[in-house]
PDB file of C-alpha atoms in Angstrom:
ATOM      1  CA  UNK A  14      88.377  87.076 107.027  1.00 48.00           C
ATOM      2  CA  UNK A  15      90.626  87.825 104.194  1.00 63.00           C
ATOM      3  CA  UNK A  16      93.555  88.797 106.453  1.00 89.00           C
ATOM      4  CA  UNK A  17      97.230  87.786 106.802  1.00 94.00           C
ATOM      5  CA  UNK A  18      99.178  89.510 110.193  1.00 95.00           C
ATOM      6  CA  UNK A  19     103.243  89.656 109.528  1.00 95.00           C
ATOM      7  CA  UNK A  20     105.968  90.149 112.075  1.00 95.00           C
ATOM      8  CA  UNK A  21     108.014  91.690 112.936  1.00 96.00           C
ATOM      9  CA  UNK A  22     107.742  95.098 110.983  1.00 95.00           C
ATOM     10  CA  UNK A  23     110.918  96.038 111.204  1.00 96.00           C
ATOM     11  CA  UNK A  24     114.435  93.175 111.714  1.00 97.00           C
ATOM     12  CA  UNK A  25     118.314  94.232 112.113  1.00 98.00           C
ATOM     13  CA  UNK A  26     120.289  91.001 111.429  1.00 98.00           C
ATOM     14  CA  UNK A  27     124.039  90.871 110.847  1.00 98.00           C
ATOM     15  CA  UNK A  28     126.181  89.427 107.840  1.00 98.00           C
ATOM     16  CA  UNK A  29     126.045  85.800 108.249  1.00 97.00           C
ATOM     17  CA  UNK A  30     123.091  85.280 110.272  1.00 98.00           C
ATOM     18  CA  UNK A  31     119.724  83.824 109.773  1.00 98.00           C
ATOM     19  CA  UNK A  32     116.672  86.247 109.212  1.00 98.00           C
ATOM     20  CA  UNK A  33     113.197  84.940 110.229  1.00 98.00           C
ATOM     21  CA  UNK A  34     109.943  86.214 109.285  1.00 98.00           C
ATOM     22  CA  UNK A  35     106.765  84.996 110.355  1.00 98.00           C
ATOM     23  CA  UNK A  36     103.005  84.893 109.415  1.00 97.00           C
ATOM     24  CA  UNK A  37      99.797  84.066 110.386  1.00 97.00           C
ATOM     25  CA  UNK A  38      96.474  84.007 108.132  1.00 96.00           C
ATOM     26  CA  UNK A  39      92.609  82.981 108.983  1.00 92.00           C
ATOM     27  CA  UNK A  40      91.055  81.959 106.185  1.00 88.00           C
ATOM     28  CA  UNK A  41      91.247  78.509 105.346  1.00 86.00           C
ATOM     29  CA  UNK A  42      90.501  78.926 101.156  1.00 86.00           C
ATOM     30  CA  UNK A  43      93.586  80.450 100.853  1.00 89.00           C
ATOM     31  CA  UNK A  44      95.056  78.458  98.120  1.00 86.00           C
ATOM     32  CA  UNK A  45      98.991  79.343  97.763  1.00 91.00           C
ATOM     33  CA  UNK A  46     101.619  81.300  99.826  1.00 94.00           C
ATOM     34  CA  UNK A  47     103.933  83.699  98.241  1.00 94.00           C
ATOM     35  CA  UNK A  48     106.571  85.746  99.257  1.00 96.00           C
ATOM     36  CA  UNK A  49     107.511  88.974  97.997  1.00 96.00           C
ATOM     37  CA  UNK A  50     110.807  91.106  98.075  1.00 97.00           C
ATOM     38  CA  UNK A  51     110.535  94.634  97.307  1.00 97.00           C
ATOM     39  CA  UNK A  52     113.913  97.187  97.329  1.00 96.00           C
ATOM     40  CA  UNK A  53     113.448 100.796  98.068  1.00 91.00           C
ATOM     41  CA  UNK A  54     111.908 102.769  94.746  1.00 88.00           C
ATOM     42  CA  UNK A  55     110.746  99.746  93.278  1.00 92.00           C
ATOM     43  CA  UNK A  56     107.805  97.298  92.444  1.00 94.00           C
ATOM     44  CA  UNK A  57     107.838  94.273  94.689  1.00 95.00           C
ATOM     45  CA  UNK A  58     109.000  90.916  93.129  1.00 95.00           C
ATOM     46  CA  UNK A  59     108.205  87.075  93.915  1.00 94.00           C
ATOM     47  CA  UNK A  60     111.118  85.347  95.818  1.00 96.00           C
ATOM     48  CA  UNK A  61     109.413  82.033  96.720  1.00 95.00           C
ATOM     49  CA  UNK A  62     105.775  80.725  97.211  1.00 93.00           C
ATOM     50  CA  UNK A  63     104.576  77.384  98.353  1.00 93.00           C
ATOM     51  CA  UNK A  64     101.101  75.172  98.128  1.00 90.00           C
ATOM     52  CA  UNK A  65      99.187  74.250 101.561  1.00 89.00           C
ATOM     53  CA  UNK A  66     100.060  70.613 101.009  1.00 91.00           C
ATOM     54  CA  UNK A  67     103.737  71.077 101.311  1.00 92.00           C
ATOM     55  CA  UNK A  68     105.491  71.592 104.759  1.00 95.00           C
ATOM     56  CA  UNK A  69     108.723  73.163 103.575  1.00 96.00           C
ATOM     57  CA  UNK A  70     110.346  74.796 100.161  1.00 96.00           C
ATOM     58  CA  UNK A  71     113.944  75.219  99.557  1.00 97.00           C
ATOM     59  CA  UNK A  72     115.502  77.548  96.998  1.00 96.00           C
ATOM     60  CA  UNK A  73     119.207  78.331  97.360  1.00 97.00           C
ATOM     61  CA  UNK A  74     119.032  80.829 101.160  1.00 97.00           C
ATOM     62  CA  UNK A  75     115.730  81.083 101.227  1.00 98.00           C
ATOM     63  CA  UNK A  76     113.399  78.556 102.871  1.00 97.00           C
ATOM     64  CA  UNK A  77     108.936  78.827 103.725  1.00 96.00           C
ATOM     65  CA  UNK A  78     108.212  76.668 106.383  1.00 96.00           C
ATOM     66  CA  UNK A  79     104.175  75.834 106.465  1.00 96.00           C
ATOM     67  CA  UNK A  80     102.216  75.107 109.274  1.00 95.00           C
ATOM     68  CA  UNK A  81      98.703  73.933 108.424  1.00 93.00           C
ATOM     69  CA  UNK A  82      96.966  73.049 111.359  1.00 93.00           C
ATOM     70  CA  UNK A  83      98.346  76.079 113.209  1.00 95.00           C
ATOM     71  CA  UNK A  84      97.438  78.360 109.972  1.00 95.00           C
ATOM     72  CA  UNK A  85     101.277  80.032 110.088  1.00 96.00           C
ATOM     73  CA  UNK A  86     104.019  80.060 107.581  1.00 97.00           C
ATOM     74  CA  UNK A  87     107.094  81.680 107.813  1.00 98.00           C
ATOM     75  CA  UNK A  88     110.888  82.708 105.500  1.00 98.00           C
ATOM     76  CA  UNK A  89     113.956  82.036 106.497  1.00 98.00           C
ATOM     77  CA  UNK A  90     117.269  83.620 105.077  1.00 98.00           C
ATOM     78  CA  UNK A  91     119.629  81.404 105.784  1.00 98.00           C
ATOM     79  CA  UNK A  92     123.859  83.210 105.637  1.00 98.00           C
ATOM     80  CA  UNK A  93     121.752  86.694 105.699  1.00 98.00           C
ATOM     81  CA  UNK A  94     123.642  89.413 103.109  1.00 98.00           C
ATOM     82  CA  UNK A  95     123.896  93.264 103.112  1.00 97.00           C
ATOM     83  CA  UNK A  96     121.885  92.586  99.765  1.00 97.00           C
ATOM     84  CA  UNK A  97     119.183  90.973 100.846  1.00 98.00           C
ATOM     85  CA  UNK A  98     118.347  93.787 102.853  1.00 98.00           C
ATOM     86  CA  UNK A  99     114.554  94.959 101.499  1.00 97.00           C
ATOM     87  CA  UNK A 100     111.200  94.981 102.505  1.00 97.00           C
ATOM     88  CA  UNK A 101     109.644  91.596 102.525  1.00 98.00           C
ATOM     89  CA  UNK A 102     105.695  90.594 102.064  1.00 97.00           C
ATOM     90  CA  UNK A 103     103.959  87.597 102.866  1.00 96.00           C
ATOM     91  CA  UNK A 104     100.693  87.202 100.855  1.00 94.00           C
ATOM     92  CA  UNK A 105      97.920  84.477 100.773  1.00 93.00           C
ATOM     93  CA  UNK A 106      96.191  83.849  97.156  1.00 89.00           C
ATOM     94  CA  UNK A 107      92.665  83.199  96.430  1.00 80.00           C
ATOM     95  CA  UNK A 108      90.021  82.733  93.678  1.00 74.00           C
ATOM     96  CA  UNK A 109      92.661  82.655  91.281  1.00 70.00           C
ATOM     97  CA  UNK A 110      95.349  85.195  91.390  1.00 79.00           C
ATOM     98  CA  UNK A 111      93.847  87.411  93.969  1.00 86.00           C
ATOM     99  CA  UNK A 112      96.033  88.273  96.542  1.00 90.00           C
ATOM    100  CA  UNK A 113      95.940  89.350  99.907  1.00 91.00           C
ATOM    101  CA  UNK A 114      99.244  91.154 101.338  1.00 93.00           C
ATOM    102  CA  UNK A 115     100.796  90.784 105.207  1.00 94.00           C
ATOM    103  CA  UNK A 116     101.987  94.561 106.529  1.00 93.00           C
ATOM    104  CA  UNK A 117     105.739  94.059 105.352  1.00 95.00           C
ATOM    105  CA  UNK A 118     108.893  93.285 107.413  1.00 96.00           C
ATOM    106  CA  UNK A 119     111.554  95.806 106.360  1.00 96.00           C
ATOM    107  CA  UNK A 120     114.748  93.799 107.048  1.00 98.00           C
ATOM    108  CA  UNK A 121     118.646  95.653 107.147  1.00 98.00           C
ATOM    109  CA  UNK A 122     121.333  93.271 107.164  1.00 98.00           C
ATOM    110  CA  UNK A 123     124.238  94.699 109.033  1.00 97.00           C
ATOM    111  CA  UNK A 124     127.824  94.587 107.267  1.00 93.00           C
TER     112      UNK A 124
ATOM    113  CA  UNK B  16     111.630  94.178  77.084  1.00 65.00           C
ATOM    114  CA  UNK B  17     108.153  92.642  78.378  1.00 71.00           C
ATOM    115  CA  UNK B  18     107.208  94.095  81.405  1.00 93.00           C
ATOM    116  CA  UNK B  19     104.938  96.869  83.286  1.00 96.00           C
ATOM    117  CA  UNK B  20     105.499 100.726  82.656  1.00 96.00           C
ATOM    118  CA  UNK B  21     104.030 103.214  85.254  1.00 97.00           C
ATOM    119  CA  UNK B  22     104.477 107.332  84.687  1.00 96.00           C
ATOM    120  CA  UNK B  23     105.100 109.367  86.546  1.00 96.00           C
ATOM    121  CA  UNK B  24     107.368 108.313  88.854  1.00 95.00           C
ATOM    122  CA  UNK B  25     106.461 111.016  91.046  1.00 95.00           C
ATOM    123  CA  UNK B  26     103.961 113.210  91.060  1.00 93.00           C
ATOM    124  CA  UNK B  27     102.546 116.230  92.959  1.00 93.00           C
ATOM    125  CA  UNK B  28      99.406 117.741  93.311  1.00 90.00           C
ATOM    126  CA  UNK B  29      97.315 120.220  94.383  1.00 89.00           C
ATOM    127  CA  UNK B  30      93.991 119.408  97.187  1.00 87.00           C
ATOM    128  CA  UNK B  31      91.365 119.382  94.923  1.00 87.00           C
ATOM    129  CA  UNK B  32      92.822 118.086  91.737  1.00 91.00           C
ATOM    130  CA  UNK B  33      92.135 114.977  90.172  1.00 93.00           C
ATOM    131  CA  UNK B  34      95.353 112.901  88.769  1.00 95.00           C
ATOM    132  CA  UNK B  35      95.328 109.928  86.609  1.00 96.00           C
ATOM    133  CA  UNK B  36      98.202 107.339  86.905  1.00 97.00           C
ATOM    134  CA  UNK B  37      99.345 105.328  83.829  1.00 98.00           C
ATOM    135  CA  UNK B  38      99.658 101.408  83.517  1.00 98.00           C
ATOM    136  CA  UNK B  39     100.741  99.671  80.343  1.00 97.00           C
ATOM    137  CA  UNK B  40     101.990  95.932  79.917  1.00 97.00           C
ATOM    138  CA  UNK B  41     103.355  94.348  76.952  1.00 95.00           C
ATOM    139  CA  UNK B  42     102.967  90.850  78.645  1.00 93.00           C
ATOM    140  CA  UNK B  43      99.731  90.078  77.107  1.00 92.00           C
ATOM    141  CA  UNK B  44      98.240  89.778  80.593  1.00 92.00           C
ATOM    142  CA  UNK B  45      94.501  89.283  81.293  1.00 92.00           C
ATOM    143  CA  UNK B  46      94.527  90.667  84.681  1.00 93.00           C
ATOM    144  CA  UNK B  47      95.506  93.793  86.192  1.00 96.00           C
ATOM    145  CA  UNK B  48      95.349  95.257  89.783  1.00 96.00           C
ATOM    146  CA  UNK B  49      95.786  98.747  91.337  1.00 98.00           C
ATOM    147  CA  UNK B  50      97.749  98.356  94.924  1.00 97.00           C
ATOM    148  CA  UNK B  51      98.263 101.548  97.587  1.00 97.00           C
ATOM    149  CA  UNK B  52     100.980 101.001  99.367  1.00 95.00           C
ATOM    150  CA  UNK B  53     101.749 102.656 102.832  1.00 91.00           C
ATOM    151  CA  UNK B  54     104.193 102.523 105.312  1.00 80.00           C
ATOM    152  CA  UNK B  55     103.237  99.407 107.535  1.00 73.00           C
ATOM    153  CA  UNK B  56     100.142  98.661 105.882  1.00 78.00           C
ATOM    154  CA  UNK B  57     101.313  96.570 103.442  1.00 87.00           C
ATOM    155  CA  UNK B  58      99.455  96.480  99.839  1.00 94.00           C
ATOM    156  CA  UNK B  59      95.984  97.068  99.848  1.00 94.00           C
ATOM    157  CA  UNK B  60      93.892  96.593  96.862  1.00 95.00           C
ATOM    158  CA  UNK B  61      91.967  99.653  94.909  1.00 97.00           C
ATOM    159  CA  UNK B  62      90.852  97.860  91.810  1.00 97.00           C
ATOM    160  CA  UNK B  63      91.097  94.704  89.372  1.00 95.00           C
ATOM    161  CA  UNK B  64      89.844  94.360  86.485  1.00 95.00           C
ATOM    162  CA  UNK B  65      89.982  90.706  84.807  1.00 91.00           C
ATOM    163  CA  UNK B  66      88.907  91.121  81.330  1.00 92.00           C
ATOM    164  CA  UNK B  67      88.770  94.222  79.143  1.00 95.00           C
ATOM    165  CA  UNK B  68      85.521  96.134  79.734  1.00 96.00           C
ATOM    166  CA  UNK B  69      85.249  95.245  82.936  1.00 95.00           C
ATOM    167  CA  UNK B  70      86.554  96.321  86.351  1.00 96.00           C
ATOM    168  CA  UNK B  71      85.958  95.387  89.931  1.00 95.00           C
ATOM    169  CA  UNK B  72      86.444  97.477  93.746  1.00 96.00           C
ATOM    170  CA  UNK B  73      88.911  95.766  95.932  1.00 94.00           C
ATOM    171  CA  UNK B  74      89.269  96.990  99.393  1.00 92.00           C
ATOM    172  CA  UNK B  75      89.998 100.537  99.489  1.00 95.00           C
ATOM    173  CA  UNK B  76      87.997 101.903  96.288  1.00 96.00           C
ATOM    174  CA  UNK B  77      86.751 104.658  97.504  1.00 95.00           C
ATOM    175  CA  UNK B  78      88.029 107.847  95.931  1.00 95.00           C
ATOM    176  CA  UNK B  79      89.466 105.929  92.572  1.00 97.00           C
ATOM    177  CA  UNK B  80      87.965 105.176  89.655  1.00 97.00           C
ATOM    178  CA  UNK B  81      89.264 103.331  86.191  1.00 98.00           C
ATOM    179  CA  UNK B  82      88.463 101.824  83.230  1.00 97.00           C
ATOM    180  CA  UNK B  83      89.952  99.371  81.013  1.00 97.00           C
ATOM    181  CA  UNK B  84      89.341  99.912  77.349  1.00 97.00           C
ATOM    182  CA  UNK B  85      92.163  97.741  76.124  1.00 97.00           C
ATOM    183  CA  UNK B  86      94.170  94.656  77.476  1.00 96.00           C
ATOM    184  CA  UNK B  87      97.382  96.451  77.803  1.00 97.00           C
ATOM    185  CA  UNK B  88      95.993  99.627  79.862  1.00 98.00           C
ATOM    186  CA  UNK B  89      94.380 100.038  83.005  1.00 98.00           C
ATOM    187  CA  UNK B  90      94.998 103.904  84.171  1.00 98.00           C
ATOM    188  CA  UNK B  91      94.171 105.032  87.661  1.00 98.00           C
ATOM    189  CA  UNK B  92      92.223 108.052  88.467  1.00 97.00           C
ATOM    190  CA  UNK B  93      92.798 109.753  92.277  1.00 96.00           C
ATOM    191  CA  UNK B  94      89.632 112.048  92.448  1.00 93.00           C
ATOM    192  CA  UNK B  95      89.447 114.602  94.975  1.00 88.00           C
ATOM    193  CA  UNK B  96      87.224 112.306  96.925  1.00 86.00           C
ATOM    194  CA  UNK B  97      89.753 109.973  97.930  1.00 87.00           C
ATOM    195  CA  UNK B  98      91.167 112.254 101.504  1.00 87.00           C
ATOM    196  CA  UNK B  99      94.528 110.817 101.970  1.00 89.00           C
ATOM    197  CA  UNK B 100      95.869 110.306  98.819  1.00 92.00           C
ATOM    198  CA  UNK B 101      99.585 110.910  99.696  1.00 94.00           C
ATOM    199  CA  UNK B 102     100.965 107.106  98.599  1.00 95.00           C
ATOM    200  CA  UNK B 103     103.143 105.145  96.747  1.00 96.00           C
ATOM    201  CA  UNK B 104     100.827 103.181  93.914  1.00 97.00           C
ATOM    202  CA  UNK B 105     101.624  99.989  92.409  1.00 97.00           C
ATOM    203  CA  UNK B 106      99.864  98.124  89.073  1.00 98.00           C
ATOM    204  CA  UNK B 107     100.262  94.774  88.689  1.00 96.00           C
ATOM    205  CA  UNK B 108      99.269  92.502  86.059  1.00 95.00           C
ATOM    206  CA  UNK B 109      99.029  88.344  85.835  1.00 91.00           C
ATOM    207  CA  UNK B 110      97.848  85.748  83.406  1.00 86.00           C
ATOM    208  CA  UNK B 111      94.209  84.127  83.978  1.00 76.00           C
ATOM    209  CA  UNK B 112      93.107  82.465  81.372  1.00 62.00           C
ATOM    210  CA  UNK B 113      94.217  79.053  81.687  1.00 59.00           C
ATOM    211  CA  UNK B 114      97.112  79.204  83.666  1.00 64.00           C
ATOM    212  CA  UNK B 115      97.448  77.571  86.821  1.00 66.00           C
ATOM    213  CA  UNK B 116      97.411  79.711  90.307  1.00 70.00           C
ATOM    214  CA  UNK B 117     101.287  80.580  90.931  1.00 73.00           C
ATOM    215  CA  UNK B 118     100.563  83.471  93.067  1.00 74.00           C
ATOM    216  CA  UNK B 119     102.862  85.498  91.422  1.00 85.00           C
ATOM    217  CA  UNK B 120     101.819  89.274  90.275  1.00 90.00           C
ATOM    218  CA  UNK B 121     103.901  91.062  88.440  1.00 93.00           C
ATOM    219  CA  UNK B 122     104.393  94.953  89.031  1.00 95.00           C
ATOM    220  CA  UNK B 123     105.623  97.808  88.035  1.00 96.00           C
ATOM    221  CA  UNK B 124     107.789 100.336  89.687  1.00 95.00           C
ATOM    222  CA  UNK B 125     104.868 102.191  91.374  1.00 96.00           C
ATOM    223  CA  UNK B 126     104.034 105.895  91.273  1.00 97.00           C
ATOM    224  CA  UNK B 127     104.566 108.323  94.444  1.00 95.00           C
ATOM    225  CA  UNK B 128     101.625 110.986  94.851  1.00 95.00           C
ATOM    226  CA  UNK B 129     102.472 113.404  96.814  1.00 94.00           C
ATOM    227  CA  UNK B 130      99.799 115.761  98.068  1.00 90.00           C
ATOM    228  CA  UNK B 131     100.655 119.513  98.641  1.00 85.00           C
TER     229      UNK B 131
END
């Protein structure tokens, strides 16, 4: 099953706080973990991925905790901004650069 | 600037009508992908095509065809087949060819279809 299940769809967080969203896949083959953050009228962009052999990546707010045995990995944006407010994809990758895309967590960060 | 270029931006047609959408990258990519994209769906893949010549149906192919007659192009054809094409479309492109799995794809700034 080539499927990855986000939540939630939709997150209100306020300036300051810490936005969490999770995901859960299936397939075991799945090879790397990105995350993607895409702003309204625009293509989606990589913010962070990480490998299945690593438990936690770090890169300035924004942090993927990985959960092997429990096949669940989820971002945290740590001191959330009005700017970071955005839809936000979780993906698994497989056979190469083929990806497979969670629904999307559209995330407002209240002012 | 190196990067993926999409037209139109928007586009509206007619039931019945076939439209093509246009993909060009300047990134000397070896892959490139079609998404759909629709409210709480996600992406879901149409088509990839790896190498020139060649093409291959991802999930949701039905209705869409391509082709991919030179590395840099890989257009997207909505055929009157395909039922509920009101979407926003996304190409993406990646390096294959000896380059280690990053999962990153990069994509362009998508194309809304709008069906009247």
């Amino acid at each position: 099953q080539q499927q990855v299940k986000q939540s939630p769809q939709s997150l209100i967080v306020q300036k300051g706080g810490i936005s969490i969203i999770n995901c859960a896949y299936e397939n075991t083959a799945f090879d790397y973990f990105p995350w993607y953050q895409q702003f309204p009228g625009k293509g989606p962009a990589l913010l962070i991925a990480i490998r299945p052999d690593v438990s936690e990546k770090k890169e300035g707010r924004f942090t993927i905790s990985f959960n092997k045995s429990a096949k669940q990995f989820s971002l945290h944006i740590m001191d959330s901004q009005p700017g970071d407010s955005a839809t936000y994809f979780c993906a698994a990758s497989w056979a190469g650069n083929m990806l497979t895309f969670g629904g999307g967590t559209r995330l407002m960060v209240k002012p | 600037d190196g990067g993926i270029t999409q037209s139109p931006k928007y586009l509206f047609r007619k039931e019945g009508q076939n439209v093509t959408l246009s993909c060009e990258q300047n990134l000397n990519h070896d892959a490139m992908y079609w998404y759909r994209q629709d409210p709480g769906q996600g992406l879901r893949l149409i088509y990839y095509s790896q190498i020139v010549n060649d093409f291959q149906k991802g999930d949701i192919a039905e209705g869409y065809s391509v082709s991919r007659e030179k590395k840099e192009s890989f257009p997207l054809t909505v055929t009157s087949a395909q039922k509920n094409p009101t979407a926003f479309y996304l190409c993406a492109s990646t390096p294959v060819v000896g380059t280690p799995n990053t999962g990153e794809l990069f994509f362009g700034e998508g194309s809304r279809l709008t069906v009247l």
